[in-house]
Short mmCIF file of C-alpha atoms in Angstrom, two decimals:
data_model
loop_
_atom_site.label_atom_id
_atom_site.label_comp_id
_atom_site.label_asym_id
_atom_site.label_seq_id
_atom_site.Cartn_x
_atom_site.Cartn_y
_atom_site.Cartn_z
CA MET A 1 -145.42 156.67 259.30
CA PRO A 2 -142.44 159.86 260.76
CA GLU A 3 -143.65 162.77 258.84
CA HIS A 4 -140.37 162.86 257.18
CA CYS A 5 -140.69 160.17 255.46
CA SER A 6 -143.64 161.06 253.45
CA LEU A 7 -142.32 162.48 250.96
CA SER A 8 -143.22 159.73 248.40
CA SER A 9 -146.19 157.30 247.83
CA VAL A 10 -142.84 154.76 247.20
CA THR A 11 -141.60 155.06 250.86
CA ASN A 12 -144.96 153.99 251.66
CA LEU A 13 -143.31 150.82 250.56
CA ASP A 14 -141.08 150.76 253.76
CA TYR A 15 -143.89 150.82 256.33
CA LEU A 16 -146.25 147.87 255.01
CA ALA A 17 -147.79 145.97 258.18
CA PRO A 18 -146.68 142.70 258.41
CA SER A 19 -149.19 140.73 256.91
CA ARG A 20 -149.37 142.51 253.59
CA LEU A 21 -146.21 142.73 252.79
CA ARG A 22 -145.94 139.10 253.44
CA GLU A 23 -149.34 138.70 250.89
CA LEU A 24 -147.23 141.01 248.29
CA GLN A 25 -144.52 138.81 248.41
CA TRP A 26 -146.15 136.09 248.14
CA GLY A 27 -148.31 137.20 244.49
CA LYS A 28 -145.31 138.27 242.94
CA PHE A 29 -142.71 135.11 243.49
CA GLU A 30 -145.28 132.81 241.71
CA THR A 31 -145.36 135.33 239.36
CA ILE A 32 -141.53 135.51 238.63
CA LEU A 33 -140.92 131.31 239.48
CA LYS A 34 -144.12 130.95 236.47
CA HIS A 35 -142.32 133.65 234.00
CA ALA A 36 -138.49 131.94 234.96
CA TYR A 37 -139.63 128.09 234.95
CA GLU A 38 -142.29 129.26 231.23
CA ASN A 39 -138.59 131.58 229.93
CA SER A 40 -136.03 130.80 231.36
CA PRO A 41 -133.86 127.64 229.58
CA TRP A 42 -131.79 127.00 232.39
CA TYR A 43 -134.26 126.99 235.30
CA HIS A 44 -136.74 125.20 233.67
CA SER A 45 -134.03 121.90 233.00
CA GLN A 46 -133.03 122.83 236.60
CA MET A 47 -136.13 122.40 238.19
CA GLN A 48 -136.83 119.28 235.90
CA ASN A 49 -133.94 117.53 237.01
CA LEU A 50 -135.00 118.27 240.61
CA HIS A 51 -138.02 116.69 239.31
CA LEU A 52 -140.72 120.19 240.13
CA LYS A 53 -142.96 122.11 239.00
CA PRO A 54 -143.89 126.18 240.09
CA SER A 55 -147.07 124.08 241.71
CA ASP A 56 -145.10 122.40 243.84
CA ILE A 57 -143.85 125.70 245.98
CA LYS A 58 -146.36 125.96 248.15
CA SER A 59 -145.02 128.60 250.06
CA PHE A 60 -141.76 130.04 251.38
CA ASP A 61 -140.94 127.38 253.25
CA ASP A 62 -140.46 125.84 249.87
CA MET A 63 -138.25 127.56 248.74
CA CYS A 64 -135.30 124.99 250.42
CA LYS A 65 -136.12 122.76 247.49
CA LEU A 66 -135.37 125.57 244.58
CA PRO A 67 -131.87 125.17 242.83
CA PHE A 68 -129.28 128.15 244.04
CA VAL A 69 -128.13 130.56 241.79
CA THR A 70 -123.76 131.63 241.90
CA LYS A 71 -122.17 133.98 239.65
CA GLN A 72 -120.48 131.29 238.37
CA VAL A 73 -123.58 129.95 235.99
CA LEU A 74 -124.01 133.24 234.95
CA ARG A 75 -120.39 132.69 233.55
CA ASP A 76 -121.03 129.29 232.53
CA THR A 77 -123.86 130.53 230.82
CA TYR A 78 -122.46 133.93 229.34
CA PRO A 79 -123.87 135.98 227.27
CA PHE A 80 -127.55 135.63 227.51
CA GLY A 81 -128.14 132.39 228.42
CA LEU A 82 -130.41 133.37 231.85
CA PHE A 83 -132.43 136.30 229.74
CA ALA A 84 -136.11 134.72 230.14
CA VAL A 85 -137.59 137.89 227.73
CA PRO A 86 -136.57 138.35 224.31
CA MET A 87 -134.25 140.86 222.94
CA ASP A 88 -136.61 143.00 222.21
CA LYS A 89 -137.85 144.08 225.29
CA VAL A 90 -134.67 143.92 226.81
CA VAL A 91 -133.96 148.30 227.39
CA ARG A 92 -130.57 147.78 228.63
CA MET A 93 -127.71 145.35 229.92
CA HIS A 94 -124.93 145.41 232.61
CA ALA A 95 -121.55 143.66 233.65
CA SER A 96 -120.10 142.82 236.23
CA SER A 97 -116.44 144.48 237.33
CA GLY A 98 -115.09 142.01 237.88
CA THR A 99 -111.03 141.53 236.82
CA THR A 100 -110.72 137.92 236.49
CA GLY A 101 -113.25 135.51 234.02
CA LYS A 102 -116.09 136.33 232.18
CA PRO A 103 -118.41 139.04 233.06
CA VAL A 104 -121.32 138.81 234.62
CA VAL A 105 -124.14 139.84 232.03
CA VAL A 106 -127.59 140.92 233.45
CA ALA A 107 -130.21 142.50 230.85
CA HIS A 108 -132.61 144.71 231.84
CA THR A 109 -136.88 145.58 231.46
CA GLN A 110 -138.01 149.23 231.65
CA GLY A 111 -139.71 147.66 234.44
CA ASP A 112 -137.13 145.93 235.91
CA LEU A 113 -135.06 150.66 235.48
CA ALA A 114 -138.01 151.29 237.04
CA VAL A 115 -137.93 148.69 239.87
CA TRP A 116 -134.17 150.00 240.83
CA THR A 117 -134.37 153.41 240.14
CA GLU A 118 -137.55 153.23 243.23
CA GLY A 119 -135.19 151.42 245.26
CA VAL A 120 -132.25 154.38 244.98
CA GLU A 121 -134.77 156.70 244.88
CA ARG A 122 -135.96 155.20 248.55
CA ALA A 123 -132.64 155.35 249.92
CA LEU A 124 -132.07 158.47 249.09
CA ARG A 125 -135.01 159.69 250.17
CA GLY A 126 -134.37 157.22 253.97
CA TYR A 127 -131.38 159.41 254.57
CA GLY A 128 -133.38 162.79 254.36
CA VAL A 129 -131.47 163.19 250.62
CA THR A 130 -135.02 166.50 248.76
CA VAL A 131 -135.73 168.04 246.01
CA ASN A 132 -133.39 170.48 246.95
CA ASP A 133 -130.03 168.97 247.04
CA ILE A 134 -127.01 169.13 244.67
CA LEU A 135 -125.95 165.43 243.94
CA GLN A 136 -122.42 164.58 242.59
CA ASN A 137 -121.88 161.49 241.37
CA ALA A 138 -118.62 160.21 241.82
CA TYR A 139 -119.26 156.39 240.93
CA GLY A 140 -118.54 155.39 237.66
CA TYR A 141 -120.82 155.31 234.65
CA GLY A 142 -120.85 152.61 231.92
CA LEU A 143 -121.67 148.58 232.59
CA PHE A 144 -120.58 148.96 236.31
CA THR A 145 -124.03 149.91 237.77
CA GLY A 146 -123.50 152.47 240.66
CA GLY A 147 -122.60 155.42 238.00
CA LEU A 148 -126.49 154.84 235.83
CA GLY A 149 -128.19 153.47 239.02
CA LEU A 150 -127.63 156.67 241.22
CA HIS A 151 -128.45 159.44 238.41
CA ASP A 152 -131.69 157.68 237.43
CA GLY A 153 -132.48 157.28 241.54
CA GLY A 154 -131.34 161.50 242.48
CA GLN A 155 -133.25 162.23 239.02
CA ALA A 156 -136.22 160.74 239.96
CA ILE A 157 -136.87 162.07 242.93
CA GLY A 158 -136.01 165.37 240.80
CA LEU A 159 -132.89 166.83 242.16
CA THR A 160 -130.40 168.35 240.70
CA VAL A 161 -127.24 165.48 239.26
CA VAL A 162 -124.08 166.08 238.44
CA PRO A 163 -122.69 163.53 236.51
CA ILE A 164 -119.31 163.93 237.36
CA SER A 165 -118.31 159.76 237.18
CA GLY A 166 -114.70 159.13 238.79
CA GLY A 167 -111.77 159.99 238.79
CA ASN A 168 -110.20 163.28 237.67
CA THR A 169 -109.94 164.62 241.45
CA GLU A 170 -109.12 167.40 241.29
CA ARG A 171 -111.68 168.63 239.35
CA GLN A 172 -114.25 166.51 241.82
CA VAL A 173 -112.81 169.05 244.24
CA MET A 174 -113.17 171.96 242.76
CA LEU A 175 -117.36 171.36 241.82
CA MET A 176 -118.35 170.07 244.72
CA ARG A 177 -116.78 174.07 245.78
CA ASP A 178 -118.29 175.52 242.54
CA PHE A 179 -121.54 173.83 241.99
CA GLY A 180 -122.50 173.60 246.41
CA ALA A 181 -122.59 169.49 245.28
CA THR A 182 -124.69 168.67 249.20
CA VAL A 183 -124.71 165.37 248.35
CA ILE A 184 -121.72 163.27 246.94
CA SER A 185 -121.91 159.42 246.01
CA CYS A 186 -119.03 156.91 245.27
CA THR A 187 -117.08 154.15 246.72
CA PRO A 188 -115.44 155.12 250.50
CA SER A 189 -112.23 154.19 249.48
CA TYR A 190 -112.20 156.94 246.46
CA PHE A 191 -113.72 159.17 248.82
CA LEU A 192 -110.71 159.68 251.78
CA HIS A 193 -108.96 159.73 248.25
CA ILE A 194 -111.14 162.90 247.45
CA ILE A 195 -110.65 164.30 251.03
CA ASP A 196 -106.94 163.47 250.97
CA LYS A 197 -106.41 165.60 247.18
CA ALA A 198 -109.29 168.13 248.93
CA THR A 199 -106.52 168.68 251.29
CA GLU A 200 -103.24 169.60 248.70
CA MET A 201 -105.52 171.84 246.99
CA GLY A 202 -105.90 173.68 250.19
CA VAL A 203 -109.76 173.05 250.44
CA ASP A 204 -111.21 171.29 253.64
CA LEU A 205 -114.62 169.92 252.98
CA ARG A 206 -115.86 170.32 256.31
CA ASP A 207 -116.58 173.78 255.10
CA LEU A 208 -118.42 173.32 252.65
CA PRO A 209 -121.62 172.48 251.59
CA VAL A 210 -121.52 168.80 251.39
CA ARG A 211 -123.72 167.28 254.22
CA ILE A 212 -124.36 162.88 253.33
CA GLY A 213 -122.19 160.77 251.84
CA VAL A 214 -123.76 158.00 249.60
CA PHE A 215 -121.07 154.99 250.52
CA GLY A 216 -121.03 151.64 248.45
CA ALA A 217 -119.82 148.94 246.48
CA GLU A 218 -117.14 147.85 248.73
CA PRO A 219 -116.93 146.20 252.78
CA TRP A 220 -116.14 148.71 255.05
CA SER A 221 -115.90 149.44 258.53
CA ASP A 222 -117.08 151.73 260.89
CA GLU A 223 -113.79 152.88 261.50
CA MET A 224 -113.90 153.74 258.08
CA ARG A 225 -117.04 155.72 258.30
CA GLN A 226 -115.44 157.70 261.21
CA LYS A 227 -113.25 158.57 259.51
CA ILE A 228 -114.84 159.92 256.94
CA GLU A 229 -117.13 161.42 258.96
CA ALA A 230 -114.61 163.58 260.88
CA GLY A 231 -113.10 164.55 257.82
CA ALA A 232 -115.61 165.89 255.91
CA HIS A 233 -118.26 166.99 258.48
CA ILE A 234 -121.14 164.79 256.45
CA LYS A 235 -122.87 161.48 257.34
CA ALA A 236 -122.13 158.56 255.73
CA TYR A 237 -124.79 156.03 254.97
CA ASP A 238 -124.53 153.10 253.15
CA ILE A 239 -126.17 151.61 250.13
CA TYR A 240 -126.21 148.25 249.02
CA GLY A 241 -126.78 146.52 246.04
CA LEU A 242 -124.81 143.88 243.33
CA THR A 243 -124.79 143.59 239.81
CA GLU A 244 -126.60 140.18 239.95
CA ILE A 245 -129.74 141.99 241.42
CA CYS A 246 -130.13 145.12 239.78
CA GLY A 247 -127.41 147.46 241.27
CA PRO A 248 -127.38 150.18 243.76
CA GLY A 249 -131.41 150.09 245.68
CA VAL A 250 -131.68 146.69 246.67
CA GLY A 251 -131.65 148.18 250.53
CA ALA A 252 -129.65 151.30 252.49
CA GLU A 253 -129.39 152.95 255.78
CA CYS A 254 -131.75 155.16 256.91
CA VAL A 255 -130.74 158.32 258.90
CA HIS A 256 -130.03 155.65 262.22
CA GLN A 257 -126.97 154.19 260.76
CA ASN A 258 -128.33 150.56 262.36
CA GLY A 259 -128.56 148.12 259.86
CA THR A 260 -129.26 148.03 256.36
CA HIS A 261 -132.97 147.91 255.35
CA LEU A 262 -133.93 145.71 252.68
CA TYR A 263 -136.47 146.61 250.33
CA GLU A 264 -137.73 142.64 250.06
CA ASP A 265 -141.25 144.04 248.52
CA HIS A 266 -139.08 143.58 245.27
CA PHE A 267 -135.85 141.84 246.77
CA TYR A 268 -137.47 138.08 249.27
CA PRO A 269 -134.11 137.57 251.62
CA GLU A 270 -132.64 134.37 253.06
CA ILE A 271 -129.72 133.53 255.02
CA ILE A 272 -128.51 130.10 254.60
CA ASP A 273 -125.63 127.94 256.49
CA PRO A 274 -122.59 128.45 253.65
CA ASP A 275 -121.11 125.38 254.61
CA THR A 276 -125.18 122.98 254.08
CA LEU A 277 -126.98 125.31 252.55
CA GLU A 278 -129.83 125.37 255.25
CA PRO A 279 -131.31 128.31 255.87
CA LEU A 280 -130.98 130.39 259.38
CA PRO A 281 -133.42 131.88 261.76
CA ASP A 282 -133.21 135.96 261.91
CA GLY A 283 -130.35 137.16 263.96
CA GLN A 284 -128.01 134.17 262.95
CA ILE A 285 -124.82 135.34 260.92
CA GLY A 286 -124.75 133.20 257.38
CA GLU A 287 -124.59 134.39 253.64
CA LEU A 288 -126.95 136.30 252.23
CA VAL A 289 -128.96 135.09 249.76
CA PHE A 290 -131.64 136.83 247.27
CA THR A 291 -134.82 136.39 245.03
CA THR A 292 -135.87 138.69 242.58
CA LEU A 293 -139.16 138.90 242.64
CA ASP A 294 -140.75 141.59 240.02
CA ARG A 295 -137.23 141.10 237.63
CA PHE A 296 -138.34 139.47 234.67
CA ALA A 297 -135.08 139.86 232.04
CA THR A 298 -132.35 138.37 234.09
CA PRO A 299 -134.96 136.43 237.13
CA MET A 300 -132.82 136.15 239.99
CA ILE A 301 -134.30 133.46 242.14
CA ARG A 302 -132.35 132.09 245.32
CA TYR A 303 -129.30 133.71 244.31
CA ARG A 304 -126.02 133.48 246.17
CA THR A 305 -124.20 136.31 247.11
CA ARG A 306 -121.56 135.19 249.40
CA ASP A 307 -121.83 138.23 251.62
CA LEU A 308 -122.30 137.41 255.45
CA THR A 309 -124.46 138.82 257.81
CA TYR A 310 -127.76 138.60 259.55
CA LEU A 311 -131.28 139.81 259.52
CA MET A 312 -132.07 141.64 262.59
CA THR A 313 -134.82 140.89 264.78
CA GLU A 314 -135.15 143.84 266.76
CA SER A 315 -137.34 146.83 265.18
CA CYS A 316 -135.48 150.85 263.74
CA PRO A 317 -136.31 154.22 265.84
CA CYS A 318 -137.86 155.24 261.94
CA GLY A 319 -140.76 153.11 262.33
CA ARG A 320 -140.18 150.77 258.58
CA THR A 321 -141.26 147.79 258.78
CA ILE A 322 -138.89 145.82 256.08
CA ARG A 323 -136.48 144.09 257.28
CA ARG A 324 -132.45 145.26 258.04
CA MET A 325 -130.00 143.59 258.13
CA LYS A 326 -126.43 144.08 259.94
CA ARG A 327 -124.27 146.48 257.49
CA ILE A 328 -122.08 143.51 254.85
CA ALA A 329 -118.12 144.02 256.06
CA ALA A 330 -117.10 140.39 255.37
CA ARG A 331 -117.78 138.49 252.12
CA SER A 332 -117.28 134.37 252.36
CA ASP A 333 -115.11 135.19 248.80
CA ASP A 334 -112.53 137.75 250.38
CA MET A 335 -112.11 135.25 253.46
CA LEU A 336 -108.17 134.76 253.23
CA ILE A 337 -107.09 131.27 255.59
CA ILE A 338 -103.76 132.42 256.92
CA ARG A 339 -101.98 129.08 258.89
CA GLY A 340 -105.34 128.06 258.99
CA VAL A 341 -107.08 130.93 260.59
CA ASN A 342 -109.89 132.83 258.58
CA VAL A 343 -108.47 136.94 258.47
CA PHE A 344 -111.38 139.41 256.35
CA PRO A 345 -109.54 142.56 254.76
CA SER A 346 -111.99 144.04 257.17
CA GLN A 347 -110.76 143.09 260.48
CA ILE A 348 -107.41 144.53 258.94
CA GLU A 349 -108.71 147.51 258.35
CA ALA A 350 -110.60 147.92 261.87
CA ALA A 351 -107.41 146.99 263.48
CA LEU A 352 -105.58 149.51 261.79
CA LEU A 353 -107.59 152.18 262.27
CA GLN A 354 -107.95 151.86 265.77
CA VAL A 355 -103.86 152.67 266.33
CA GLU A 356 -104.12 156.81 266.38
CA GLY A 357 -101.68 158.09 263.19
CA THR A 358 -102.64 155.96 261.03
CA GLU A 359 -103.87 156.21 257.62
CA PRO A 360 -106.95 154.54 256.27
CA HIS A 361 -104.98 153.20 253.27
CA TYR A 362 -103.40 150.11 253.20
CA GLN A 363 -102.34 146.14 251.05
CA ILE A 364 -102.54 143.35 252.91
CA VAL A 365 -99.89 141.00 250.92
CA LEU A 366 -99.90 137.25 250.88
CA THR A 367 -96.73 135.40 249.89
CA ARG A 368 -96.22 131.56 250.51
CA GLU A 369 -92.46 130.85 252.12
CA PHE A 370 -90.03 127.94 251.34
CA GLY A 371 -92.10 124.85 252.96
CA GLY A 372 -95.55 126.08 252.32
CA LEU A 373 -96.29 128.27 255.32
CA ASP A 374 -98.33 131.59 254.92
CA GLU A 375 -96.99 134.90 255.31
CA ILE A 376 -99.46 138.32 255.90
CA GLU A 377 -97.83 141.69 255.57
CA VAL A 378 -99.57 144.94 255.69
CA ARG A 379 -98.75 147.62 254.55
CA LEU A 380 -99.74 150.94 255.99
CA GLU A 381 -99.21 154.81 255.34
CA VAL A 382 -99.12 157.04 258.27
CA ARG A 383 -99.15 160.40 258.93
CA GLN A 384 -95.40 162.36 257.95
CA GLU A 385 -96.02 163.63 262.16
CA ALA A 386 -96.33 159.83 262.87
CA PHE A 387 -92.43 159.24 261.57
CA SER A 388 -89.70 159.13 263.67
CA ASP A 389 -86.07 159.20 262.25
CA LYS A 390 -85.36 157.58 265.88
CA ILE A 391 -85.88 153.38 265.34
CA GLY A 392 -87.23 152.37 268.36
CA GLU A 393 -89.73 154.48 268.60
CA ILE A 394 -91.04 153.49 265.10
CA GLU A 395 -90.27 149.75 266.05
CA ALA A 396 -92.80 150.33 269.10
CA PHE A 397 -96.10 151.65 266.83
CA GLN A 398 -95.44 149.06 264.18
CA ASN A 399 -95.09 146.89 267.95
CA ARG A 400 -98.68 148.91 268.61
CA VAL A 401 -100.07 148.03 265.33
CA ARG A 402 -99.50 144.45 264.99
CA HIS A 403 -101.21 143.88 268.66
CA VAL A 404 -104.20 145.29 268.05
CA ILE A 405 -104.65 143.14 264.59
CA HIS A 406 -103.66 139.82 266.51
CA GLN A 407 -106.15 140.98 269.24
CA ILE A 408 -108.83 141.62 266.69
CA ALA A 409 -108.35 139.70 263.17
CA GLY A 410 -105.74 137.24 265.25
CA VAL A 411 -102.75 136.32 263.04
CA ASN A 412 -99.17 137.32 263.04
CA ALA A 413 -98.52 139.96 260.54
CA LYS A 414 -95.60 141.88 259.32
CA VAL A 415 -96.46 145.39 259.55
CA SER A 416 -94.62 147.82 257.25
CA LEU A 417 -94.92 151.57 257.59
CA VAL A 418 -94.61 153.02 253.80
CA GLN A 419 -94.84 157.17 252.46
CA PRO A 420 -98.34 159.00 252.92
CA GLY A 421 -99.19 158.99 249.36
CA SER A 422 -97.21 155.88 248.21
CA ILE A 423 -99.80 153.04 247.99
CA PRO A 424 -102.55 153.26 244.80
CA ARG A 425 -105.51 154.91 244.74
CA SER A 426 -108.61 154.20 243.22
CA GLU A 427 -111.30 155.91 241.41
CA GLY A 428 -113.24 152.37 242.17
CA LYS A 429 -112.97 150.14 243.90
CA ALA A 430 -110.12 150.07 246.46
CA LYS A 431 -107.79 146.66 245.38
CA ARG A 432 -106.40 146.26 249.69
CA VAL A 433 -105.37 142.36 248.83
CA ILE A 434 -101.95 141.28 246.73
CA ASP A 435 -101.78 137.94 246.32
CA GLN A 436 -98.34 136.49 245.81
CA ARG A 437 -99.02 132.81 247.17
CA VAL A 438 -97.84 130.35 244.87
CA ILE A 439 -100.19 127.97 244.26
#
């Protein structure tokens, strides 16, 4: 095990021999499946309908016999229908940040929280965070899992946590400067806003002690990573998680920034074909499915994340034996279908950031013209110096952007240039798509 990773015994779990890891996973899985069957009416009824008992699942190859859990199941059983422990064992509840329909509610026992905290601690240590760091945590606190998740993981290491939460961006910049924060955690889109606000205030983040960014909660492209790292002179790392599984700390990059290590001693991953629902081998792209191996309040067995990725087959230079997945850049439920072409917002983002003069602030507006044809417009902020009073130069710039979008995403988009600062900024997840189509 590399010397820099020996700071805590929890990191030893990242280097388990594959046979020992599989033995650990199977023992936990047998326990959690039996627990869900005996204590959750939903799981019990679903398995009975399939004429299954926990003893019928004799290996991980048999998992495909079990039903999937989806976000809709959690909404249909709102609020406590998937709980598998009595309420006096529940010490905290969280809910999704979704804006449509009923929220997704999950519960945690004291043990569940310990697993979650361990995952965040492992992530932070993997980035090189130590007890000497100061973490400015700009994820939102409350029902959203980001704030308390990063907070608890940071405190487990023993570093200094500044629980500033999201918003009040001028204050964020002031405290980063005055407190000497060395680590910042928030959504990547919000950190771009922090960079812009700091520039307005005459503060160059590249002159501050901050050296590590912990970013997640939304897909982001490698092009955005490069923009962030150049704008603040930091290393920008991805942290992965979702409310239904626990929150941030399901997986994270290491210092090599080459794929997300999954803490599969706690969260067993599968990749399935999203159309046939059949399992796919490592190396093939599909939908990520998780089974929580030691979450007892709301166990998730074969939860469909809708995240599209693949499990990487090559080993990581860091020496970790837990598997990596390709960093999430797209979700199946984010996919836009424009005149028969599948388009992901992350493709648009990657295209825009390849054009000199653009800013990483954009919106995708969908409309439906008379006759039923979908139209896509990309509203894009450009640097002040990129604006020209010459119509020919403006049109040439728009044509360059359109060309790159067509090359990467395969669609013909209208490109509208807007002044810097005119697209609304978000304290949390950025709203990239405005769908004005009338169904």
